[in-house]
XYZ file of N, CA and C in Angstrom:
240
model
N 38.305 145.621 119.057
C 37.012 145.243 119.570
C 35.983 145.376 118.454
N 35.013 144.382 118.380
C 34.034 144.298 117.280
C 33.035 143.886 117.522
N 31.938 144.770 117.990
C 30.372 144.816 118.027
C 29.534 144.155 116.839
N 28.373 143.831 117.076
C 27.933 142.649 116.399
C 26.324 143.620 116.394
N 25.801 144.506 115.572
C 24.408 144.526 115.594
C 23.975 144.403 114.082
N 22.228 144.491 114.305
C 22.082 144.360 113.313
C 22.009 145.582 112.021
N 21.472 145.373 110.950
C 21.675 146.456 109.785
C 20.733 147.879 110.499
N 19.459 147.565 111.312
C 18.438 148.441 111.493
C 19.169 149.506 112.773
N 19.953 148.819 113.630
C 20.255 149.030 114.340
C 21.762 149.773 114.267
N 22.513 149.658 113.178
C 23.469 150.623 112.191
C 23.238 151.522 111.889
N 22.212 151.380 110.922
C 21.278 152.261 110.158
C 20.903 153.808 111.405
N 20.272 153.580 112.279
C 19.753 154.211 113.227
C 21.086 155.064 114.081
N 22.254 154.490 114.386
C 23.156 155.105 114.700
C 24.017 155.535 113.806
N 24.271 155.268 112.661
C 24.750 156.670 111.754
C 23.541 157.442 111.169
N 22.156 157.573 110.931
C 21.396 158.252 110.975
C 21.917 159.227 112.195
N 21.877 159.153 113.445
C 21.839 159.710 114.488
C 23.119 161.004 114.307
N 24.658 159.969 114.042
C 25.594 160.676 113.192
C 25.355 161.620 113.039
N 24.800 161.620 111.402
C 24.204 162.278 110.448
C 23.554 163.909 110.958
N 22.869 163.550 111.959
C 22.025 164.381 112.418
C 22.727 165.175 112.942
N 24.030 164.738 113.949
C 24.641 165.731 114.874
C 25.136 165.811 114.146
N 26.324 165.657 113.316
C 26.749 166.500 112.482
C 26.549 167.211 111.541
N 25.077 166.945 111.040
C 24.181 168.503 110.252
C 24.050 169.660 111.262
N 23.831 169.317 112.641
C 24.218 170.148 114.000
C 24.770 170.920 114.247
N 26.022 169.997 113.836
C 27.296 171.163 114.283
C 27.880 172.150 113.443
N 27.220 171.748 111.650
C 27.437 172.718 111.094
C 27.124 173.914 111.070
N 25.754 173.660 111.473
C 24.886 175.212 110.940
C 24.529 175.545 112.366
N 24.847 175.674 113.760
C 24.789 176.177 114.835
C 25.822 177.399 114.743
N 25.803 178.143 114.899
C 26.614 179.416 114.760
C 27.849 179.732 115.850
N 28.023 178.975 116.632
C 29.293 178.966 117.116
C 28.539 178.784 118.862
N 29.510 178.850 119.224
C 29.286 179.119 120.771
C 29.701 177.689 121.511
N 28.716 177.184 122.706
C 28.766 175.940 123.522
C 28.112 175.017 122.690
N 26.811 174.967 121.867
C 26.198 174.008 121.121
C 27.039 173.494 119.974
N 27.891 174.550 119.374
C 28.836 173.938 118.713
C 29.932 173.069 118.637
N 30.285 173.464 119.587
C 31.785 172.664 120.356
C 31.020 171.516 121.294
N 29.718 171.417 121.396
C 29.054 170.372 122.053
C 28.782 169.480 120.857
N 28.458 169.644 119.333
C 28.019 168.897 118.835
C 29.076 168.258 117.965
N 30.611 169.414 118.603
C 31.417 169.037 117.597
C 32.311 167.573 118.142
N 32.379 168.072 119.867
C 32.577 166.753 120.743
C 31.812 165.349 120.386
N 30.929 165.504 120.078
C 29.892 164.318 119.707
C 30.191 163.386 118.953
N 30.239 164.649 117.457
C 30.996 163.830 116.485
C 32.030 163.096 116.671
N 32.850 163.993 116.949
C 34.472 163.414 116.876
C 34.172 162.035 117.618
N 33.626 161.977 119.031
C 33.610 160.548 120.129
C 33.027 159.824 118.660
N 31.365 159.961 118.490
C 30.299 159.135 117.876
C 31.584 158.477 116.573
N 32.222 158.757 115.814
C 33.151 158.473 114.694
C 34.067 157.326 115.205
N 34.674 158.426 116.614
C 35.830 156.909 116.668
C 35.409 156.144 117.573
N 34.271 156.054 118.293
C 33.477 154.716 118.541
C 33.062 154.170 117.552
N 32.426 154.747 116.646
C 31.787 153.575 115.217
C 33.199 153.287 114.464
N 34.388 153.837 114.571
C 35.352 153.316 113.593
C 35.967 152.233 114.459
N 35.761 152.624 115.678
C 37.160 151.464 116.675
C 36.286 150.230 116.923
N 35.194 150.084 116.969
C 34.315 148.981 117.239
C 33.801 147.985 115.787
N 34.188 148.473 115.005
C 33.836 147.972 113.492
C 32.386 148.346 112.729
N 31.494 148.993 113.826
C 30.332 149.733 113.097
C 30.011 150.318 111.787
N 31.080 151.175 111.637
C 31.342 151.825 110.590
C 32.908 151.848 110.536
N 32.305 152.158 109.060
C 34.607 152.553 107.873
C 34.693 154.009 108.352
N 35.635 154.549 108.354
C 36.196 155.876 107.761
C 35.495 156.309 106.403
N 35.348 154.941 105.315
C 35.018 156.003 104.588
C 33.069 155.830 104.645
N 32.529 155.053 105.505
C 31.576 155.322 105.707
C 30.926 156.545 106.469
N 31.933 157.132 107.604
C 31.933 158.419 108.096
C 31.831 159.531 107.052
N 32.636 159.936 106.210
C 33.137 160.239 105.427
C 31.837 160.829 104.213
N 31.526 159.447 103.732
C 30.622 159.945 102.792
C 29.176 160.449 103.264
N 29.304 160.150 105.108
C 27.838 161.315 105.540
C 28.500 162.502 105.435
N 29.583 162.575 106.089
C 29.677 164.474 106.131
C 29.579 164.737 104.710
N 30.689 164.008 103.613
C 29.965 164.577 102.214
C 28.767 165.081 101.641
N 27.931 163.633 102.224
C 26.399 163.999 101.957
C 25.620 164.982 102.870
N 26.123 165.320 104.352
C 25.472 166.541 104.989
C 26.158 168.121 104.415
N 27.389 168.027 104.224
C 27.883 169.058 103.366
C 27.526 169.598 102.139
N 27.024 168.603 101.425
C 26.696 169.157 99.886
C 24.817 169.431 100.379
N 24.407 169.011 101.373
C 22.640 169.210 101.296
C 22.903 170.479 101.847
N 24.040 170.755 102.600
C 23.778 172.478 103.117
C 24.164 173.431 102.462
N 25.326 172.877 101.736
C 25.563 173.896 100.457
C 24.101 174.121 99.481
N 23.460 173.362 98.963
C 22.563 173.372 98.206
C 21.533 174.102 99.080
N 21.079 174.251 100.143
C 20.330 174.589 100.741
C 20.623 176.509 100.670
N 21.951 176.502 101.141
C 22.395 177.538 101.325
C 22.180 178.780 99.566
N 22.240 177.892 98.943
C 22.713 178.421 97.313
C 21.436 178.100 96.946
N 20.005 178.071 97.510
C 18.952 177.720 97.270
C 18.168 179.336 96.970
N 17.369 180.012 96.219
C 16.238 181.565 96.772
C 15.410 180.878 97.612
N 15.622 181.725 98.696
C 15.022 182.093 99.656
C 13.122 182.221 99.090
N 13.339 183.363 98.385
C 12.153 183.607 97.728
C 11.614 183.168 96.255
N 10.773 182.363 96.256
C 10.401 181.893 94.667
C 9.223 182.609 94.246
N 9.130 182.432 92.659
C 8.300 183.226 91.944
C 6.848 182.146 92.026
């Protein structure tokens, strides 16, 4: 099956992605986690099974939400 939208309208739902799965990283466990982790997983293989998005378009958001939290994380807290 292959959905037909436009770029803005892509754009906006892996943005959205993006978001829940910056979510599910840094929530500390519990129901919000396993809620945002459900999300993902559906939100992925709806955008992969419908032609929305690649795998490796999935892919290179978590890369890119992974390395902004590492950096974040490995960031001082306190500056001079």
């Amino acid at each position: 099956m292959e959905i037909t939208l436009s770029a803005k309208q892509k754009e906006i739902l892996l943005r959205e992605y993006e978001r829940d799965y910056e979510a599910y990283l840094t929530f500390g466990g519990g129901e919000a986690t396993i809620y945002f982790m459900g999300t993902c997983s559906g939100m992925a293989f709806v955008l992969t099974k419908t032609g929305i998005a690649t795998d490796e378009e999935i892919a290179k958001i978590q890369e890119k939400v992974e390395k902004k939290l590492e950096e974040k994380r490995n960031k001082p807290r306190i500056e001079d």
